[in-house]
Short mmCIF file of C-alpha atoms and ligand atoms in Angstrom, two decimals:
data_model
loop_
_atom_site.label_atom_id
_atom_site.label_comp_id
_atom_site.label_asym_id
_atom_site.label_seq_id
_atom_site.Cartn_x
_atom_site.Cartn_y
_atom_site.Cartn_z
CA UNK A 797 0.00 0.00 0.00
CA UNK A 798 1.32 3.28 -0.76
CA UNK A 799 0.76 5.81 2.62
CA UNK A 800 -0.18 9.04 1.77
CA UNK A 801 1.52 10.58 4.44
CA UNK A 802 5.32 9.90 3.22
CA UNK A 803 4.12 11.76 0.10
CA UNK A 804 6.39 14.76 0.20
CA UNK A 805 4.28 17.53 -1.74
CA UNK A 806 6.11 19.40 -3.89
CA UNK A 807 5.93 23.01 -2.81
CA UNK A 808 5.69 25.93 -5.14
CA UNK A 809 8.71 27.83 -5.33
CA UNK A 810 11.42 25.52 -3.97
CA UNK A 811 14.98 26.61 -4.23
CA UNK A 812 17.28 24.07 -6.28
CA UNK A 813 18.69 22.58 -2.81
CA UNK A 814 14.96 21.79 -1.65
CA UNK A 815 14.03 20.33 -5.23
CA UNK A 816 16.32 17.88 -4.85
CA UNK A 817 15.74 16.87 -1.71
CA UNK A 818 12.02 16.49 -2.76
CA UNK A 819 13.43 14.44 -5.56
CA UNK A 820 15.49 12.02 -3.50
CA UNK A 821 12.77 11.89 -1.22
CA UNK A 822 10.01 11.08 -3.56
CA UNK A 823 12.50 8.40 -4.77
CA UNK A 824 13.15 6.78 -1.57
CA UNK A 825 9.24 6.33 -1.75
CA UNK A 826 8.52 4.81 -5.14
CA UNK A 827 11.51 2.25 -3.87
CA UNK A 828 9.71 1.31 -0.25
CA UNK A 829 6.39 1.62 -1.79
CA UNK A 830 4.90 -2.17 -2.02
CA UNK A 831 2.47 -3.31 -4.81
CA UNK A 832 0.48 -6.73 -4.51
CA UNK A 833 -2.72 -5.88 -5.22
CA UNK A 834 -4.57 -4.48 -8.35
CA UNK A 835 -5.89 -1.81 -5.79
CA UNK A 836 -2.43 -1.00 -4.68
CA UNK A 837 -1.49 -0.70 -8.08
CA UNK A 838 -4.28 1.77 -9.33
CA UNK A 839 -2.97 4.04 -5.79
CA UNK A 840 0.54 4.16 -7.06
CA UNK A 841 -0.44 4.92 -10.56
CA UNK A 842 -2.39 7.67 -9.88
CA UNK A 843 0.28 9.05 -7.29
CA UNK A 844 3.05 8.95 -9.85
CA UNK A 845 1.62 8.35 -13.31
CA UNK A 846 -1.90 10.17 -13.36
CA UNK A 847 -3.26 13.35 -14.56
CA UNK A 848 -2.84 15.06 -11.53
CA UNK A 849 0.48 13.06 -9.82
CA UNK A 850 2.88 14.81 -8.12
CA UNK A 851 5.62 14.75 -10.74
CA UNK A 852 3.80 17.66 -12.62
CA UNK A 853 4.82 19.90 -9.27
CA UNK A 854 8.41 19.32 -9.94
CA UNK A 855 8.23 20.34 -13.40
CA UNK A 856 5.98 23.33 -13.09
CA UNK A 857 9.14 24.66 -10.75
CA UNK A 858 11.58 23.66 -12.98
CA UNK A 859 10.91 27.05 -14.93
CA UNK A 860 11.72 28.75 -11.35
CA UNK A 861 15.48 26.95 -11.15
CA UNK A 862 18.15 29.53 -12.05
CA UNK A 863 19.43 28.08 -15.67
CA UNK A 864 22.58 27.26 -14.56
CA UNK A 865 20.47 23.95 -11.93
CA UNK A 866 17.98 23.61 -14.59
CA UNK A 867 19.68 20.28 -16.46
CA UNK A 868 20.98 18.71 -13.13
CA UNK A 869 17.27 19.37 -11.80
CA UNK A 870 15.65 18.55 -14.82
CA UNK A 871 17.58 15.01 -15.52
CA UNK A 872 16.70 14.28 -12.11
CA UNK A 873 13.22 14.59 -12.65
CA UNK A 874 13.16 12.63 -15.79
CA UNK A 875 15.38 9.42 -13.85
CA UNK A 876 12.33 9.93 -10.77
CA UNK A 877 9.64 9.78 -13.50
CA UNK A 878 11.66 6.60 -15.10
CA UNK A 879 11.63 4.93 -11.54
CA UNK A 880 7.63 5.10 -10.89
CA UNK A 881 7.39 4.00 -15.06
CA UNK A 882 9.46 0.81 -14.32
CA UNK A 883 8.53 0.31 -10.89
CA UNK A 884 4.84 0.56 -12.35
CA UNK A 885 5.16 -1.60 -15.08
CA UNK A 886 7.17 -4.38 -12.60
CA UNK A 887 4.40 -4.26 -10.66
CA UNK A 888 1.42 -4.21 -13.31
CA UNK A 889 3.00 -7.59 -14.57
CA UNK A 890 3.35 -8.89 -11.10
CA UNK A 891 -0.26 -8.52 -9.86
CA UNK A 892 -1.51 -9.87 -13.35
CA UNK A 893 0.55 -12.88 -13.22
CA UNK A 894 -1.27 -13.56 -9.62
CA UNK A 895 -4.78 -12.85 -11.38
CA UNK A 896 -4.01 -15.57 -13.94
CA UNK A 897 -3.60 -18.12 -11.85
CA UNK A 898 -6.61 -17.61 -10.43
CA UNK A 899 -8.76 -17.20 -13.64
CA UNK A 900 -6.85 -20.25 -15.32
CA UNK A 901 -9.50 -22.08 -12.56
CA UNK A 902 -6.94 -23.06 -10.11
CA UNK A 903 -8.05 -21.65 -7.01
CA UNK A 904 -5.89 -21.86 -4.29
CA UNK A 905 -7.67 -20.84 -1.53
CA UNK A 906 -10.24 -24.68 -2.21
CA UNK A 907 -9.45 -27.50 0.06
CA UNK A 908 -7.50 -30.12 -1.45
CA UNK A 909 -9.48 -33.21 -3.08
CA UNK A 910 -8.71 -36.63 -0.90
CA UNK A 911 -6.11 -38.59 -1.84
CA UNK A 912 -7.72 -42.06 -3.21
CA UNK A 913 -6.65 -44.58 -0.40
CA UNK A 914 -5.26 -48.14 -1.99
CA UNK A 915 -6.91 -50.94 0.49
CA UNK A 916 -5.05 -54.50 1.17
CA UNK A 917 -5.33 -57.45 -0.78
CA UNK A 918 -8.19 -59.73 0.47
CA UNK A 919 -5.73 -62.19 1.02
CA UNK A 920 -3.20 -59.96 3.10
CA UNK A 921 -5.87 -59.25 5.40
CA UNK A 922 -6.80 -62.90 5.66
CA UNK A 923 -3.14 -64.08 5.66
CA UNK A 924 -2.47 -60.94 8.79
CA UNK A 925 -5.31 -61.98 10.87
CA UNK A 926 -4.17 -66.03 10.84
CA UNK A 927 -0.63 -65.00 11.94
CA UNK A 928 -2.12 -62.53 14.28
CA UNK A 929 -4.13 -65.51 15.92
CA UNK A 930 -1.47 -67.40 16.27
CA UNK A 931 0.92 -64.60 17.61
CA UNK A 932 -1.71 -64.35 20.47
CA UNK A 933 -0.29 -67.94 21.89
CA UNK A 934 2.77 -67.51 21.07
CA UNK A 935 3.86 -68.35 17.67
CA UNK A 936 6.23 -66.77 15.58
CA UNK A 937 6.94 -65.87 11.86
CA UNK A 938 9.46 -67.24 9.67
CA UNK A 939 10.28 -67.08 5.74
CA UNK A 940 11.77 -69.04 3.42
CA UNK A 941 12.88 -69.19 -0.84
CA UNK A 942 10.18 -69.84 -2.86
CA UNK A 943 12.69 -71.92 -4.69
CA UNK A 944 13.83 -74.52 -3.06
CA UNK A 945 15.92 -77.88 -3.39
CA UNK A 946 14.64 -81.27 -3.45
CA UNK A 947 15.97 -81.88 0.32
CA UNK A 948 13.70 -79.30 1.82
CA UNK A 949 10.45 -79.68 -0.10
CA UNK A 950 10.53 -83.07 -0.57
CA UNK A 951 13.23 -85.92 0.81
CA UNK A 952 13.49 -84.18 4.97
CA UNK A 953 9.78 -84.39 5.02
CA UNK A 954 9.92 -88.39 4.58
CA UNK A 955 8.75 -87.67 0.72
CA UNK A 956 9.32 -91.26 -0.45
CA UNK A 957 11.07 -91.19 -4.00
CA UNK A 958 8.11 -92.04 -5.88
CA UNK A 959 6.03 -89.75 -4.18
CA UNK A 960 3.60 -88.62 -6.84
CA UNK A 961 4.23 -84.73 -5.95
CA UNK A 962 8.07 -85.40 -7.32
CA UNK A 963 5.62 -85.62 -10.60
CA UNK A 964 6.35 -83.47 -13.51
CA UNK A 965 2.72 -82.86 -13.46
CA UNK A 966 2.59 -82.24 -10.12
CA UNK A 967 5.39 -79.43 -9.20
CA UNK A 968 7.14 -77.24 -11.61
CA UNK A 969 10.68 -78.27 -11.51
CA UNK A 970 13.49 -75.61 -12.33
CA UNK A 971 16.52 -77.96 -12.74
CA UNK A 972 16.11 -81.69 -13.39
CA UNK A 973 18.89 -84.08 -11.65
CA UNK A 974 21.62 -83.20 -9.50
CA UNK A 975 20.98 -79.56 -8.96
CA UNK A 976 16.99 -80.02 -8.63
CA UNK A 977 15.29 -77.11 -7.97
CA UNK A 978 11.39 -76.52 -8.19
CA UNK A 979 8.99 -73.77 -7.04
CA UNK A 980 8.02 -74.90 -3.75
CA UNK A 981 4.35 -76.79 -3.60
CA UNK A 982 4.04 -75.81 0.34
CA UNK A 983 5.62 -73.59 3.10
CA UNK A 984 6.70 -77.00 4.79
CA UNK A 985 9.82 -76.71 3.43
CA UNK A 986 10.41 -73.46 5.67
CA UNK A 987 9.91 -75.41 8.49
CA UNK A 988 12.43 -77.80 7.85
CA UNK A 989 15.18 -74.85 7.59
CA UNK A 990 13.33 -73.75 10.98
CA UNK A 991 14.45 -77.53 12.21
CA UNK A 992 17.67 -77.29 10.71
CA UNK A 993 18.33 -74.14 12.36
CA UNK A 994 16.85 -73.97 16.00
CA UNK A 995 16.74 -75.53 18.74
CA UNK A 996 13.51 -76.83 20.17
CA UNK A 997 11.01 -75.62 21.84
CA UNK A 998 10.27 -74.33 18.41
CA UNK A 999 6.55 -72.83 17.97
CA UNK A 1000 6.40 -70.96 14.52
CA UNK A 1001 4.16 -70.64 11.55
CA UNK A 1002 5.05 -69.85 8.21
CA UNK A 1003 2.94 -68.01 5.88
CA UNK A 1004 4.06 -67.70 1.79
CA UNK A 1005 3.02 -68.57 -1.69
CA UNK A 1006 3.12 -72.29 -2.87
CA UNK A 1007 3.03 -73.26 -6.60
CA UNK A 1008 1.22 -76.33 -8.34
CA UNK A 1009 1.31 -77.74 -12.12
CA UNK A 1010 -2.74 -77.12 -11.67
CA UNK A 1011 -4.79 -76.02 -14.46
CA UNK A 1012 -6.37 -72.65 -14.11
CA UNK A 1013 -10.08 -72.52 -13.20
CA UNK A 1014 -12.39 -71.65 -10.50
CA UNK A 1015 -10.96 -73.95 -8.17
CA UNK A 1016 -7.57 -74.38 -8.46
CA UNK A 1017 -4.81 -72.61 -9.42
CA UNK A 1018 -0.76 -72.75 -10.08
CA UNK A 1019 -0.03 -70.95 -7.32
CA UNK A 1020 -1.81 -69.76 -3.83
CA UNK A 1021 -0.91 -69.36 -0.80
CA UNK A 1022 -0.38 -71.15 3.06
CA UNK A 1023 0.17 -70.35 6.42
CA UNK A 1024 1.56 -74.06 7.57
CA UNK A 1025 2.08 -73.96 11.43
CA UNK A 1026 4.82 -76.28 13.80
CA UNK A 1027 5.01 -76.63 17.26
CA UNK A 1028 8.14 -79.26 18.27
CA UNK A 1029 8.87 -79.38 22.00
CA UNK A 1030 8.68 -82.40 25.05
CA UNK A 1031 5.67 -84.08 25.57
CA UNK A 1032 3.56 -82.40 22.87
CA UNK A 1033 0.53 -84.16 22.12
CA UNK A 1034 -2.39 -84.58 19.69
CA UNK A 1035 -5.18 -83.20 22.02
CA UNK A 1036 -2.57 -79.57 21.99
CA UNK A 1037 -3.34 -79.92 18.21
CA UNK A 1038 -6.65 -80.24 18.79
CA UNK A 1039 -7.26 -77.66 21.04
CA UNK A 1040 -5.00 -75.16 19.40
CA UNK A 1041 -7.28 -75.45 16.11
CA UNK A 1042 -10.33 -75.24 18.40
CA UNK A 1043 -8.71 -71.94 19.07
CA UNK A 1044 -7.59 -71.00 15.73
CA UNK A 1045 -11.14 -71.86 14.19
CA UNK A 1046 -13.13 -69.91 17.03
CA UNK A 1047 -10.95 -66.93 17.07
CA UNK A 1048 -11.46 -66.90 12.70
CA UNK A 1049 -15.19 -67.72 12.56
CA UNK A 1050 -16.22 -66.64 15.63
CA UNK A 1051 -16.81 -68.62 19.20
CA UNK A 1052 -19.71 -71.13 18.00
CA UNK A 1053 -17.32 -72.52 15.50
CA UNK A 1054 -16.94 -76.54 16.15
CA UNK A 1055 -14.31 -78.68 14.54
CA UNK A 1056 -13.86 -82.13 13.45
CA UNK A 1057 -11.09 -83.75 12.60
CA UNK A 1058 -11.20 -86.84 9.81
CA UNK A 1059 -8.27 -89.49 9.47
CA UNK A 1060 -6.10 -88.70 6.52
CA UNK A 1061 -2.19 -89.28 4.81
CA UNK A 1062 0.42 -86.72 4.73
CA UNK A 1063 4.13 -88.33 4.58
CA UNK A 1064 5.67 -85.89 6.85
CA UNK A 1065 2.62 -86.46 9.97
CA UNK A 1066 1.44 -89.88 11.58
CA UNK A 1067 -1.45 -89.66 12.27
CA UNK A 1068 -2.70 -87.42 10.10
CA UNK A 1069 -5.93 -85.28 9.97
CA UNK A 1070 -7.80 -83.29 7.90
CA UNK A 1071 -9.88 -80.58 9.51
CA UNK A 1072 -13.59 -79.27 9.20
CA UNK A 1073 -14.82 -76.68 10.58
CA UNK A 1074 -18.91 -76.49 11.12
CA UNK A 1075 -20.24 -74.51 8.32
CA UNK A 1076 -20.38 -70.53 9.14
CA UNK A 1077 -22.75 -69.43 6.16
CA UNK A 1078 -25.39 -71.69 7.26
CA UNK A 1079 -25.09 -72.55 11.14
CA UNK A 1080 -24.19 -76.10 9.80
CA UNK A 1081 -28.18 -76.17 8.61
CA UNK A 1082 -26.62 -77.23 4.97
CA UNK A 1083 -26.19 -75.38 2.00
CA UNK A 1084 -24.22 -75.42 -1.05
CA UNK A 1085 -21.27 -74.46 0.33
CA UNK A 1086 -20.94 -77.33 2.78
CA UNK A 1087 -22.44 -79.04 0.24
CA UNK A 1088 -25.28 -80.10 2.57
CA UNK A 1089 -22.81 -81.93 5.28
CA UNK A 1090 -22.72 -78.67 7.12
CA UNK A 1091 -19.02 -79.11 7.37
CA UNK A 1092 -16.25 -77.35 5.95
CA UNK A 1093 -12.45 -78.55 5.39
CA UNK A 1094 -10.06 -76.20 6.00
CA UNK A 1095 -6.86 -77.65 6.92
CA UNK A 1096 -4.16 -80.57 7.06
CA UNK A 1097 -2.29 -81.51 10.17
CA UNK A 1098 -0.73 -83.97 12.29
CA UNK A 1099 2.01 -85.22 14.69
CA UNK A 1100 5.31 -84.84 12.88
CA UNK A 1101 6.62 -87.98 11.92
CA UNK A 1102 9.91 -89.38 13.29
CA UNK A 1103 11.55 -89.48 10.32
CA UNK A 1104 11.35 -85.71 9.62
CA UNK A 1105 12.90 -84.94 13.11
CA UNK A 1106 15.50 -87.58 12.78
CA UNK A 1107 16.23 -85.54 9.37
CA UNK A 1108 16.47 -82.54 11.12
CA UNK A 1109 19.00 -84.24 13.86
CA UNK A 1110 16.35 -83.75 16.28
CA UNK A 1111 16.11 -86.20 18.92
CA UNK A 1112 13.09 -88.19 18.22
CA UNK A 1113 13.03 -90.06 21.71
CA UNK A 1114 13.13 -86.29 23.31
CA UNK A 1115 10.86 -84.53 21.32
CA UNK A 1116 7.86 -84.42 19.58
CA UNK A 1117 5.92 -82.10 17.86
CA UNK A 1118 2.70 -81.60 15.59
CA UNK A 1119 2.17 -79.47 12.47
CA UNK A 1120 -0.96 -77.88 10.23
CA UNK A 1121 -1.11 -76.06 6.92
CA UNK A 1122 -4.00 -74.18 5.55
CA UNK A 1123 -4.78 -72.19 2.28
CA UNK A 1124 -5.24 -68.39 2.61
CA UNK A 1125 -7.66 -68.47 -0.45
CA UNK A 1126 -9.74 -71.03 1.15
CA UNK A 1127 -10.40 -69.53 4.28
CA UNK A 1128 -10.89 -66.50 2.44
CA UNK A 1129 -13.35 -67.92 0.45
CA UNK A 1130 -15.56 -69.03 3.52
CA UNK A 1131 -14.42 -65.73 4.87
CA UNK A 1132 -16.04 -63.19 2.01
CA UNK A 1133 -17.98 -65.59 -0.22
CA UNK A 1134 -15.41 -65.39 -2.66
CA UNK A 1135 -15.46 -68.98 -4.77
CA UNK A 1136 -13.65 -68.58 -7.68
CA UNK A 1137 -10.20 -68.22 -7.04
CA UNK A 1138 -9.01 -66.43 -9.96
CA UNK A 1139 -10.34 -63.22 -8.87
CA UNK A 1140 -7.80 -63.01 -6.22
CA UNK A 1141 -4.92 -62.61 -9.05
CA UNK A 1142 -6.84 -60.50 -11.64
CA UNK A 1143 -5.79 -57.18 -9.86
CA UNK A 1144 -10.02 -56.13 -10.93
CA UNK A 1145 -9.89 -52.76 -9.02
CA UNK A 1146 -13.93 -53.59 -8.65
CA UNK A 1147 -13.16 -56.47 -6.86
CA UNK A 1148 -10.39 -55.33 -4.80
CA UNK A 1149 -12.56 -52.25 -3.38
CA UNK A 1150 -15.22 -54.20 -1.91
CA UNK A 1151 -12.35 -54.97 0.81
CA UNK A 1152 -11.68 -51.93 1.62
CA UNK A 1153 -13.59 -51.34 5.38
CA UNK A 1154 -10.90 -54.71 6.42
CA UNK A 1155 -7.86 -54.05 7.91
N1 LIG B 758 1.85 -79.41 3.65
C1 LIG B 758 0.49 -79.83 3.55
C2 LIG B 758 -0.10 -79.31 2.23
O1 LIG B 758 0.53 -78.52 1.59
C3 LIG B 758 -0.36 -79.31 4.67
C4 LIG B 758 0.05 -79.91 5.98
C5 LIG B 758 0.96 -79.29 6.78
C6 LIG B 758 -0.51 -81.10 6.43
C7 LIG B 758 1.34 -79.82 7.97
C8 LIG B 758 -0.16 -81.63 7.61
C9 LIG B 758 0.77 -81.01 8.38
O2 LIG B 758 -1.16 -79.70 1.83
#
């Protein structure tokens, strides 16, 4: 704003001294004078640059300066009038450069529009809530390659050679013969290293993806993914299996959840069991889901078998232990209602938001 009251008015009849003191001073003002708005522009123009602005004074007593001041007065006048020009036309492009943005229709003074807000995977919240359960008594997380050897997947879980998962058409296999390597078919393997590494009392689960030579449909897939659980100390016993899926099915489906366990084969548990739990969608009533039984599998487990401690150089005699696995996708499917399991890979942003109240 430009004040009014630092405008030195030129006085009639001035003698050269005084004029240029005016001058200087009038100078001193265009320089602290400060123009941001269109108003404060329109205030300095008519100060310096209008009909009536105060620069006319100064020349009107120009024709009182004795001749011998009049071109040192005079040139001085001209340079102040050159000061407010420039200063003016500084400013004029200043304030209109502000106005644009604002007319170009970004207005900055508007609240920001929200951010869009990515949501987690179905599965990651599926696959963070089992290892938070488990957490709760104690478990903890490990990791492993998803390619592994033939030793961990296979041979230290009791694998006999002609198992039909060392099929071709079973497992994808990276390396045939000495140096075998295949994409893992389960997270067992990660226990093994677990075995091969620590000491018991070992309680840990291990979540990851798992790859099959499966042909793509609704209900199966190449690849999916497991949290497989193992709990190897003295004295452990089927009925702590039991009770710790009692747990692990109540805390997932809530507490009227039941659970049966059915006999079953896995080479690396004797016994073995396969696990329902009593069917959530329809109170075990029947429906299609359950297909009428009012029962749902869910998981494999069983007490590790001998052989896969004694491959792990854990005493046998000493120890014992028992160990699950489950699918992510399939208790996300009893979970949401989601059956076919290729939606969970198609990366359909339609899909995806639908899961975006979970955690
Ligand atoms: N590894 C088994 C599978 O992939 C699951 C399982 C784990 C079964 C541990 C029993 C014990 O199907």
């Amino acid at each position: 704003m430009v004040d009014s009251k630092t405008i030195t008015k030129a006085k009639m009849l001035q003698s050269p001294m005084e004029l240029k003191e005016t001058i200087s001073n009038l100078s001193a003002e265009i320089k602290a004078t400060t123009i941001k708005t269109a108003e404060d522009l329109e205030t300095f123009r008519i100060k310096f640059l209008g009909s009536k602005n105060c620069l006319k004074d100064l020349y009107k007593e120009l024709k009182n300066v004795p001749n011998e001041n009049k071109k040192e007065v005079g040139q001085l006048i001209n340079g102040l009038k050159g000061e407010a020009e420039s200063k003016f036309e500084e400013s004029k492009k200043y304030v209109a450069s502000k106005n644009q943005t604002f007319s170009s229709g970004i207005d900055l003074t508007r609240p920001a529009e929200q951010l869009e807000l990515g949501s987690r995977h179905p599965l990651a919240v599926i696959r963070n809530e089992i290892i938070e359960i488990f957490s709760r008594i104690g478990f903890s997380v490990s990791e492993g390659p998803e390619i592994e050897d033939d030793w961990h997947n296979f041979s230290a879980l009791n694998f006999p050679p002609e198992h039909p998962a060392r099929d071709m058409q079973d497992t994808f296999f990276i390396e045939k013969g000495a140096n075998e390597m295949a994409l893992r078919t389960h997270t067992s393997s990660v226990q093994v290293r677990v075995m091969e590494n620590e000491k018991p009392p070992i309680r840990t689960i291990s979540p990851g993806r798992v790859y099959r030579n499966e042909a793509i449909s609704a209900r199966a897939h190449c690849f999916f993914h497991q949290v497989e659980g193992l709990y190897i100390d003295k004295n452990v016993s089927f009925a702590d299996l039991k009770q710790t899926l009692l747990y692990f099915a109540q805390e997932m489906f809530g507490g009227d959840a039941k659970i049966r366990l059915r006999p079953s084969y896995f080479p690396f548990t004797e016994p073995s069991a396969e696990v329902d739990v009593s069917c959530t969608i329809c109170k075990s009533e029947g429906c299609n889901v359950c297909k009428y039984t009012g029962w749902l599998e869910i998981l494999g487990c069983g007490m590790v078998d001998p052989n896969v401690l004694k491959s792990a150089k854990i005493d046998h005699n000493v120890y014992s232990g028992y160990a699950f696995g489950m699918g992510v996708e399939r208790i996300a499917q009893l979970k949401y209602r989601v059956g076919d399991l290729r939606l969970y890979s198609e990366n359909d942003v339609r899909f995806l938001n639908q899961f975006k109240s979970a955690f």
